[in-house]
Amino acid sequence: MKIAIVSGHDEGPTELNAFDNALTKAGIGDVNLIKVSSMLAGNAKVEKLPELKAGSMVNCVLSTVTSKNKGDKITAVVAVAIGKELGCVVETTGINQSKEDIKNEAIFMVKYMMEKRNVKIEELIVEEASHTVEKVGSVVASVVYLNDNIIK
């Protein structure tokens, strides 16, 4: 199994436009995202996000938060734990919280998921996007499940 881990943040005139702009900054703005739960095959390989075919149906774990309150500090985080047998992904967000606290929460959750499954973590990756809202802001962090059908 191959995955890419991406993040982005941006502003826009509306909440939807800010979200779309953040997706575009993350490299996943021109595809249809299908939210999936949090499981990976064993020994998943993390790769750089390749160019995706526009309009493709793309499975992902998506963490996102959008705000129209000027000055809000918004953060989206994904944490990925990869083991030999399987892997787990968690997503979490925060508004006006410490980035470190949000990242630590994600790490705690993904470690717990792996521990409950008795799987040793071989690799742990945390990706976050943070943004201070000017007018309408959005952040996204995502684990994108890659396959040959979606790659340009």
PDB file of N, CA and C in Angstrom, residues 58-128:
ATOM      1  N   VAL A  58     -10.681   9.707  -4.954  1.00  0.00           N
ATOM      2  CA  VAL A  58      -9.478   9.462  -4.151  1.00  0.00           C
ATOM      3  C   VAL A  58      -9.861   9.193  -2.699  1.00  0.00           C
ATOM      4  N   ASN A  59      -9.466   8.026  -2.207  1.00  0.00           N
ATOM      5  CA  ASN A  59      -9.688   7.705  -0.802  1.00  0.00           C
ATOM      6  C   ASN A  59      -8.691   8.462   0.065  1.00  0.00           C
ATOM      7  N   CYS A  60      -9.171   8.947   1.201  1.00  0.00           N
ATOM      8  CA  CYS A  60      -8.277   9.681   2.105  1.00  0.00           C
ATOM      9  C   CYS A  60      -8.845   9.710   3.516  1.00  0.00           C
ATOM     10  N   VAL A  61      -7.954   9.936   4.456  1.00  0.00           N
ATOM     11  CA  VAL A  61      -8.337  10.343   5.802  1.00  0.00           C
ATOM     12  C   VAL A  61      -8.112  11.845   5.813  1.00  0.00           C
ATOM     13  N   LEU A  62      -9.122  12.607   6.207  1.00  0.00           N
ATOM     14  CA  LEU A  62      -9.063  14.057   6.081  1.00  0.00           C
ATOM     15  C   LEU A  62      -9.359  14.738   7.407  1.00  0.00           C
ATOM     16  N   SER A  63      -8.458  15.615   7.795  1.00  0.00           N
ATOM     17  CA  SER A  63      -8.644  16.460   8.967  1.00  0.00           C
ATOM     18  C   SER A  63      -8.770  17.887   8.463  1.00  0.00           C
ATOM     19  N   THR A  64      -9.824  18.571   8.847  1.00  0.00           N
ATOM     20  CA  THR A  64     -10.018  19.934   8.355  1.00  0.00           C
ATOM     21  C   THR A  64     -10.803  20.775   9.353  1.00  0.00           C
ATOM     22  N   VAL A  65     -10.469  22.047   9.388  1.00  0.00           N
ATOM     23  CA  VAL A  65     -11.241  22.998  10.180  1.00  0.00           C
ATOM     24  C   VAL A  65     -11.199  24.341   9.444  1.00  0.00           C
ATOM     25  N   THR A  66     -12.342  25.022   9.482  1.00  0.00           N
ATOM     26  CA  THR A  66     -12.497  26.311   8.810  1.00  0.00           C
ATOM     27  C   THR A  66     -13.110  27.294   9.801  1.00  0.00           C
ATOM     28  N   SER A  67     -12.673  28.548   9.722  1.00  0.00           N
ATOM     29  CA  SER A  67     -13.207  29.564  10.627  1.00  0.00           C
ATOM     30  C   SER A  67     -13.335  30.897   9.911  1.00  0.00           C
ATOM     31  N   LYS A  68     -14.348  31.651  10.299  1.00  0.00           N
ATOM     32  CA  LYS A  68     -14.497  33.020   9.780  1.00  0.00           C
ATOM     33  C   LYS A  68     -14.347  34.054  10.896  1.00  0.00           C
ATOM     34  N   ASN A  69     -13.696  33.622  11.987  1.00  0.00           N
ATOM     35  CA  ASN A  69     -13.438  34.531  13.104  1.00  0.00           C
ATOM     36  C   ASN A  69     -12.009  35.040  13.031  1.00  0.00           C
ATOM     37  N   LYS A  70     -11.877  36.313  12.680  1.00  0.00           N
ATOM     38  CA  LYS A  70     -10.553  36.917  12.542  1.00  0.00           C
ATOM     39  C   LYS A  70      -9.727  36.681  13.804  1.00  0.00           C
ATOM     40  N   GLY A  71      -8.494  36.237  13.590  1.00  0.00           N
ATOM     41  CA  GLY A  71      -7.575  36.007  14.696  1.00  0.00           C
ATOM     42  C   GLY A  71      -7.572  34.591  15.228  1.00  0.00           C
ATOM     43  N   ASP A  72      -8.594  33.777  14.871  1.00  0.00           N
ATOM     44  CA  ASP A  72      -8.579  32.374  15.296  1.00  0.00           C
ATOM     45  C   ASP A  72      -7.322  31.693  14.786  1.00  0.00           C
ATOM     46  N   LYS A  73      -6.731  30.879  15.631  1.00  0.00           N
ATOM     47  CA  LYS A  73      -5.605  30.033  15.225  1.00  0.00           C
ATOM     48  C   LYS A  73      -6.166  28.631  15.042  1.00  0.00           C
ATOM     49  N   ILE A  74      -6.195  28.169  13.790  1.00  0.00           N
ATOM     50  CA  ILE A  74      -6.801  26.882  13.475  1.00  0.00           C
ATOM     51  C   ILE A  74      -5.725  25.882  13.074  1.00  0.00           C
ATOM     52  N   THR A  75      -5.902  24.641  13.490  1.00  0.00           N
ATOM     53  CA  THR A  75      -4.914  23.600  13.227  1.00  0.00           C
ATOM     54  C   THR A  75      -5.617  22.296  12.879  1.00  0.00           C
ATOM     55  N   ALA A  76      -5.108  21.621  11.852  1.00  0.00           N
ATOM     56  CA  ALA A  76      -5.550  20.277  11.472  1.00  0.00           C
ATOM     57  C   ALA A  76      -4.337  19.362  11.514  1.00  0.00           C
ATOM     58  N   VAL A  77      -4.514  18.168  12.077  1.00  0.00           N
ATOM     59  CA  VAL A  77      -3.409  17.226  12.250  1.00  0.00           C
ATOM     60  C   VAL A  77      -3.838  15.831  11.822  1.00  0.00           C
ATOM     61  N   VAL A  78      -2.923  15.113  11.158  1.00  0.00           N
ATOM     62  CA  VAL A  78      -3.046  13.668  10.982  1.00  0.00           C
ATOM     63  C   VAL A  78      -1.798  13.033  11.567  1.00  0.00           C
ATOM     64  N   ALA A  79      -1.984  11.899  12.227  1.00  0.00           N
ATOM     65  CA  ALA A  79      -0.859  11.119  12.745  1.00  0.00           C
ATOM     66  C   ALA A  79      -0.968   9.717  12.158  1.00  0.00           C
ATOM     67  N   VAL A  80       0.158   9.227  11.656  1.00  0.00           N
ATOM     68  CA  VAL A  80       0.209   7.932  10.981  1.00  0.00           C
ATOM     69  C   VAL A  80       1.194   7.037  11.726  1.00  0.00           C
ATOM     70  N   ALA A  81       0.728   5.856  12.123  1.00  0.00           N
ATOM     71  CA  ALA A  81       1.593   4.856  12.733  1.00  0.00           C
ATOM     72  C   ALA A  81       1.612   3.648  11.807  1.00  0.00           C
ATOM     73  N   ILE A  82       2.805   3.238  11.399  1.00  0.00           N
ATOM     74  CA  ILE A  82       2.942   2.118  10.474  1.00  0.00           C
ATOM     75  C   ILE A  82       3.654   0.977  11.190  1.00  0.00           C
ATOM     76  N   GLY A  83       3.048  -0.193  11.109  1.00  0.00           N
ATOM     77  CA  GLY A  83       3.647  -1.406  11.657  1.00  0.00           C
ATOM     78  C   GLY A  83       3.797  -2.449  10.564  1.00  0.00           C
ATOM     79  N   LYS A  84       4.424  -3.560  10.914  1.00  0.00           N
ATOM     80  CA  LYS A  84       4.601  -4.631   9.924  1.00  0.00           C
ATOM     81  C   LYS A  84       3.271  -5.272   9.555  1.00  0.00           C
ATOM     82  N   GLU A  85       2.369  -5.407  10.538  1.00  0.00           N
ATOM     83  CA  GLU A  85       1.098  -6.084  10.301  1.00  0.00           C
ATOM     84  C   GLU A  85       0.031  -5.161   9.738  1.00  0.00           C
ATOM     85  N   LEU A  86       0.003  -3.927  10.212  1.00  0.00           N
ATOM     86  CA  LEU A  86      -0.988  -2.945   9.777  1.00  0.00           C
ATOM     87  C   LEU A  86      -0.563  -1.573  10.268  1.00  0.00           C
ATOM     88  N   GLY A  87      -1.331  -0.569   9.890  1.00  0.00           N
ATOM     89  CA  GLY A  87      -1.074   0.789  10.342  1.00  0.00           C
ATOM     90  C   GLY A  87      -2.378   1.470  10.692  1.00  0.00           C
ATOM     91  N   CYS A  88      -2.280   2.545  11.448  1.00  0.00           N
ATOM     92  CA  CYS A  88      -3.447   3.324  11.856  1.00  0.00           C
ATOM     93  C   CYS A  88      -3.203   4.801  11.573  1.00  0.00           C
ATOM     94  N   VAL A  89      -4.288   5.507  11.316  1.00  0.00           N
ATOM     95  CA  VAL A  89      -4.251   6.948  11.076  1.00  0.00           C
ATOM     96  C   VAL A  89      -5.291   7.598  11.971  1.00  0.00           C
ATOM     97  N   VAL A  90      -4.942   8.728  12.578  1.00  0.00           N
ATOM     98  CA  VAL A  90      -5.932   9.523  13.309  1.00  0.00           C
ATOM     99  C   VAL A  90      -5.894  10.945  12.787  1.00  0.00           C
ATOM    100  N   GLU A  91      -7.028  11.600  12.941  1.00  0.00           N
ATOM    101  CA  GLU A  91      -7.110  13.003  12.579  1.00  0.00           C
ATOM    102  C   GLU A  91      -7.736  13.765  13.741  1.00  0.00           C
ATOM    103  N   THR A  92      -7.285  14.995  13.924  1.00  0.00           N
ATOM    104  CA  THR A  92      -7.858  15.839  14.960  1.00  0.00           C
ATOM    105  C   THR A  92      -7.643  17.295  14.564  1.00  0.00           C
ATOM    106  N   THR A  93      -8.407  18.164  15.174  1.00  0.00           N
ATOM    107  CA  THR A  93      -8.323  19.599  14.871  1.00  0.00           C
ATOM    108  C   THR A  93      -8.419  20.402  16.156  1.00  0.00           C
ATOM    109  N   GLY A  94      -8.085  21.672  16.036  1.00  0.00           N
ATOM    110  CA  GLY A  94      -8.235  22.562  17.171  1.00  0.00           C
ATOM    111  C   GLY A  94      -8.363  24.006  16.729  1.00  0.00           C
ATOM    112  N   ILE A  95      -9.052  24.765  17.529  1.00  0.00           N
ATOM    113  CA  ILE A  95      -9.185  26.209  17.316  1.00  0.00           C
ATOM    114  C   ILE A  95      -8.694  26.897  18.577  1.00  0.00           C
ATOM    115  N   ASN A  96      -7.724  27.792  18.401  1.00  0.00           N
ATOM    116  CA  ASN A  96      -7.132  28.541  19.512  1.00  0.00           C
ATOM    117  C   ASN A  96      -6.552  27.626  20.591  1.00  0.00           C
ATOM    118  N   GLN A  97      -5.939  26.523  20.129  1.00  0.00           N
ATOM    119  CA  GLN A  97      -5.239  25.600  21.019  1.00  0.00           C
ATOM    120  C   GLN A  97      -3.781  25.552  20.580  1.00  0.00           C
ATOM    121  N   SER A  98      -2.934  25.135  21.459  1.00  0.00           N
ATOM    122  CA  SER A  98      -1.526  24.967  21.144  1.00  0.00           C
ATOM    123  C   SER A  98      -1.362  23.891  20.074  1.00  0.00           C
ATOM    124  N   LYS A  99      -0.545  24.196  19.046  1.00  0.00           N
ATOM    125  CA  LYS A  99      -0.248  23.197  18.010  1.00  0.00           C
ATOM    126  C   LYS A  99       0.347  21.949  18.634  1.00  0.00           C
ATOM    127  N   GLU A 100       1.213  22.142  19.584  1.00  0.00           N
ATOM    128  CA  GLU A 100       1.861  20.994  20.237  1.00  0.00           C
ATOM    129  C   GLU A 100       0.852  20.127  20.974  1.00  0.00           C
ATOM    130  N   ASP A 101      -0.121  20.753  21.638  1.00  0.00           N
ATOM    131  CA  ASP A 101      -1.148  19.980  22.339  1.00  0.00           C
ATOM    132  C   ASP A 101      -1.976  19.155  21.359  1.00  0.00           C
ATOM    133  N   ILE A 102      -2.320  19.745  20.225  1.00  0.00           N
ATOM    134  CA  ILE A 102      -3.120  19.036  19.223  1.00  0.00           C
ATOM    135  C   ILE A 102      -2.309  17.889  18.631  1.00  0.00           C
ATOM    136  N   LYS A 103      -1.044  18.142  18.312  1.00  0.00           N
ATOM    137  CA  LYS A 103      -0.182  17.081  17.790  1.00  0.00           C
ATOM    138  C   LYS A 103      -0.005  15.965  18.820  1.00  0.00           C
ATOM    139  N   ASN A 104       0.198  16.322  20.074  1.00  0.00           N
ATOM    140  CA  ASN A 104       0.365  15.318  21.129  1.00  0.00           C
ATOM    141  C   ASN A 104      -0.903  14.474  21.301  1.00  0.00           C
ATOM    142  N   GLU A 105      -2.072  15.107  21.165  1.00  0.00           N
ATOM    143  CA  GLU A 105      -3.332  14.362  21.234  1.00  0.00           C
ATOM    144  C   GLU A 105      -3.400  13.331  20.105  1.00  0.00           C
ATOM    145  N   ALA A 106      -3.018  13.728  18.897  1.00  0.00           N
ATOM    146  CA  ALA A 106      -3.035  12.806  17.766  1.00  0.00           C
ATOM    147  C   ALA A 106      -2.063  11.653  17.979  1.00  0.00           C
ATOM    148  N   ILE A 107      -0.879  11.967  18.468  1.00  0.00           N
ATOM    149  CA  ILE A 107       0.118  10.923  18.730  1.00  0.00           C
ATOM    150  C   ILE A 107      -0.396   9.949  19.791  1.00  0.00           C
ATOM    151  N   PHE A 108      -0.984  10.468  20.851  1.00  0.00           N
ATOM    152  CA  PHE A 108      -1.539   9.603  21.884  1.00  0.00           C
ATOM    153  C   PHE A 108      -2.585   8.661  21.287  1.00  0.00           C
ATOM    154  N   MET A 109      -3.497   9.210  20.489  1.00  0.00           N
ATOM    155  CA  MET A 109      -4.582   8.395  19.940  1.00  0.00           C
ATOM    156  C   MET A 109      -4.067   7.306  19.007  1.00  0.00           C
ATOM    157  N   VAL A 110      -3.113   7.643  18.135  1.00  0.00           N
ATOM    158  CA  VAL A 110      -2.635   6.642  17.183  1.00  0.00           C
ATOM    159  C   VAL A 110      -1.805   5.573  17.892  1.00  0.00           C
ATOM    160  N   LYS A 111      -1.034   5.972  18.899  1.00  0.00           N
ATOM    161  CA  LYS A 111      -0.284   4.977  19.671  1.00  0.00           C
ATOM    162  C   LYS A 111      -1.237   4.034  20.405  1.00  0.00           C
ATOM    163  N   TYR A 112      -2.302   4.583  20.950  1.00  0.00           N
ATOM    164  CA  TYR A 112      -3.298   3.780  21.651  1.00  0.00           C
ATOM    165  C   TYR A 112      -3.938   2.768  20.697  1.00  0.00           C
ATOM    166  N   MET A 113      -4.302   3.217  19.495  1.00  0.00           N
ATOM    167  CA  MET A 113      -4.917   2.310  18.514  1.00  0.00           C
ATOM    168  C   MET A 113      -3.988   1.138  18.189  1.00  0.00           C
ATOM    169  N   MET A 114      -2.714   1.443  18.003  1.00  0.00           N
ATOM    170  CA  MET A 114      -1.752   0.387  17.686  1.00  0.00           C
ATOM    171  C   MET A 114      -1.552  -0.545  18.881  1.00  0.00           C
ATOM    172  N   GLU A 115      -1.470   0.029  20.076  1.00  0.00           N
ATOM    173  CA  GLU A 115      -1.296  -0.768  21.289  1.00  0.00           C
ATOM    174  C   GLU A 115      -2.470  -1.727  21.476  1.00  0.00           C
ATOM    175  N   LYS A 116      -3.697  -1.252  21.259  1.00  0.00           N
ATOM    176  CA  LYS A 116      -4.889  -2.104  21.416  1.00  0.00           C
ATOM    177  C   LYS A 116      -4.874  -3.257  20.423  1.00  0.00           C
ATOM    178  N   ARG A 117      -4.169  -3.098  19.327  1.00  0.00           N
ATOM    179  CA  ARG A 117      -4.080  -4.148  18.306  1.00  0.00           C
ATOM    180  C   ARG A 117      -2.804  -4.978  18.456  1.00  0.00           C
ATOM    181  N   ASN A 118      -2.026  -4.657  19.483  1.00  0.00           N
ATOM    182  CA  ASN A 118      -0.756  -5.359  19.738  1.00  0.00           C
ATOM    183  C   ASN A 118       0.186  -5.304  18.537  1.00  0.00           C
ATOM    184  N   VAL A 119       0.261  -4.130  17.919  1.00  0.00           N
ATOM    185  CA  VAL A 119       1.140  -3.941  16.763  1.00  0.00           C
ATOM    186  C   VAL A 119       2.231  -2.941  17.135  1.00  0.00           C
ATOM    187  N   LYS A 120       3.470  -3.344  16.934  1.00  0.00           N
ATOM    188  CA  LYS A 120       4.616  -2.470  17.207  1.00  0.00           C
ATOM    189  C   LYS A 120       4.707  -1.405  16.109  1.00  0.00           C
ATOM    190  N   ILE A 121       4.914  -0.168  16.521  1.00  0.00           N
ATOM    191  CA  ILE A 121       5.058   0.936  15.576  1.00  0.00           C
ATOM    192  C   ILE A 121       6.479   0.942  15.021  1.00  0.00           C
ATOM    193  N   GLU A 122       6.581   0.846  13.711  1.00  0.00           N
ATOM    194  CA  GLU A 122       7.868   0.909  13.022  1.00  0.00           C
ATOM    195  C   GLU A 122       8.192   2.340  12.593  1.00  0.00           C
ATOM    196  N   GLU A 123       7.129   3.097  12.263  1.00  0.00           N
ATOM    197  CA  GLU A 123       7.301   4.479  11.801  1.00  0.00           C
ATOM    198  C   GLU A 123       6.111   5.298  12.266  1.00  0.00           C
ATOM    199  N   LEU A 124       6.383   6.506  12.763  1.00  0.00           N
ATOM    200  CA  LEU A 124       5.338   7.417  13.227  1.00  0.00           C
ATOM    201  C   LEU A 124       5.548   8.765  12.551  1.00  0.00           C
ATOM    202  N   ILE A 125       4.517   9.237  11.868  1.00  0.00           N
ATOM    203  CA  ILE A 125       4.606  10.491  11.123  1.00  0.00           C
ATOM    204  C   ILE A 125       3.444  11.383  11.543  1.00  0.00           C
ATOM    205  N   VAL A 126       3.730  12.644  11.798  1.00  0.00           N
ATOM    206  CA  VAL A 126       2.693  13.616  12.142  1.00  0.00           C
ATOM    207  C   VAL A 126       2.781  14.764  11.154  1.00  0.00           C
ATOM    208  N   GLU A 127       1.642  15.128  10.584  1.00  0.00           N
ATOM    209  CA  GLU A 127       1.561  16.244   9.629  1.00  0.00           C
ATOM    210  C   GLU A 127       0.513  17.214  10.147  1.00  0.00           C
ATOM    211  N   GLU A 128       0.862  18.493  10.130  1.00  0.00           N
ATOM    212  CA  GLU A 128      -0.102  19.497  10.601  1.00  0.00           C
ATOM    213  C   GLU A 128      -0.096  20.709   9.701  1.00  0.00           C
TER     214      GLU A 128
END
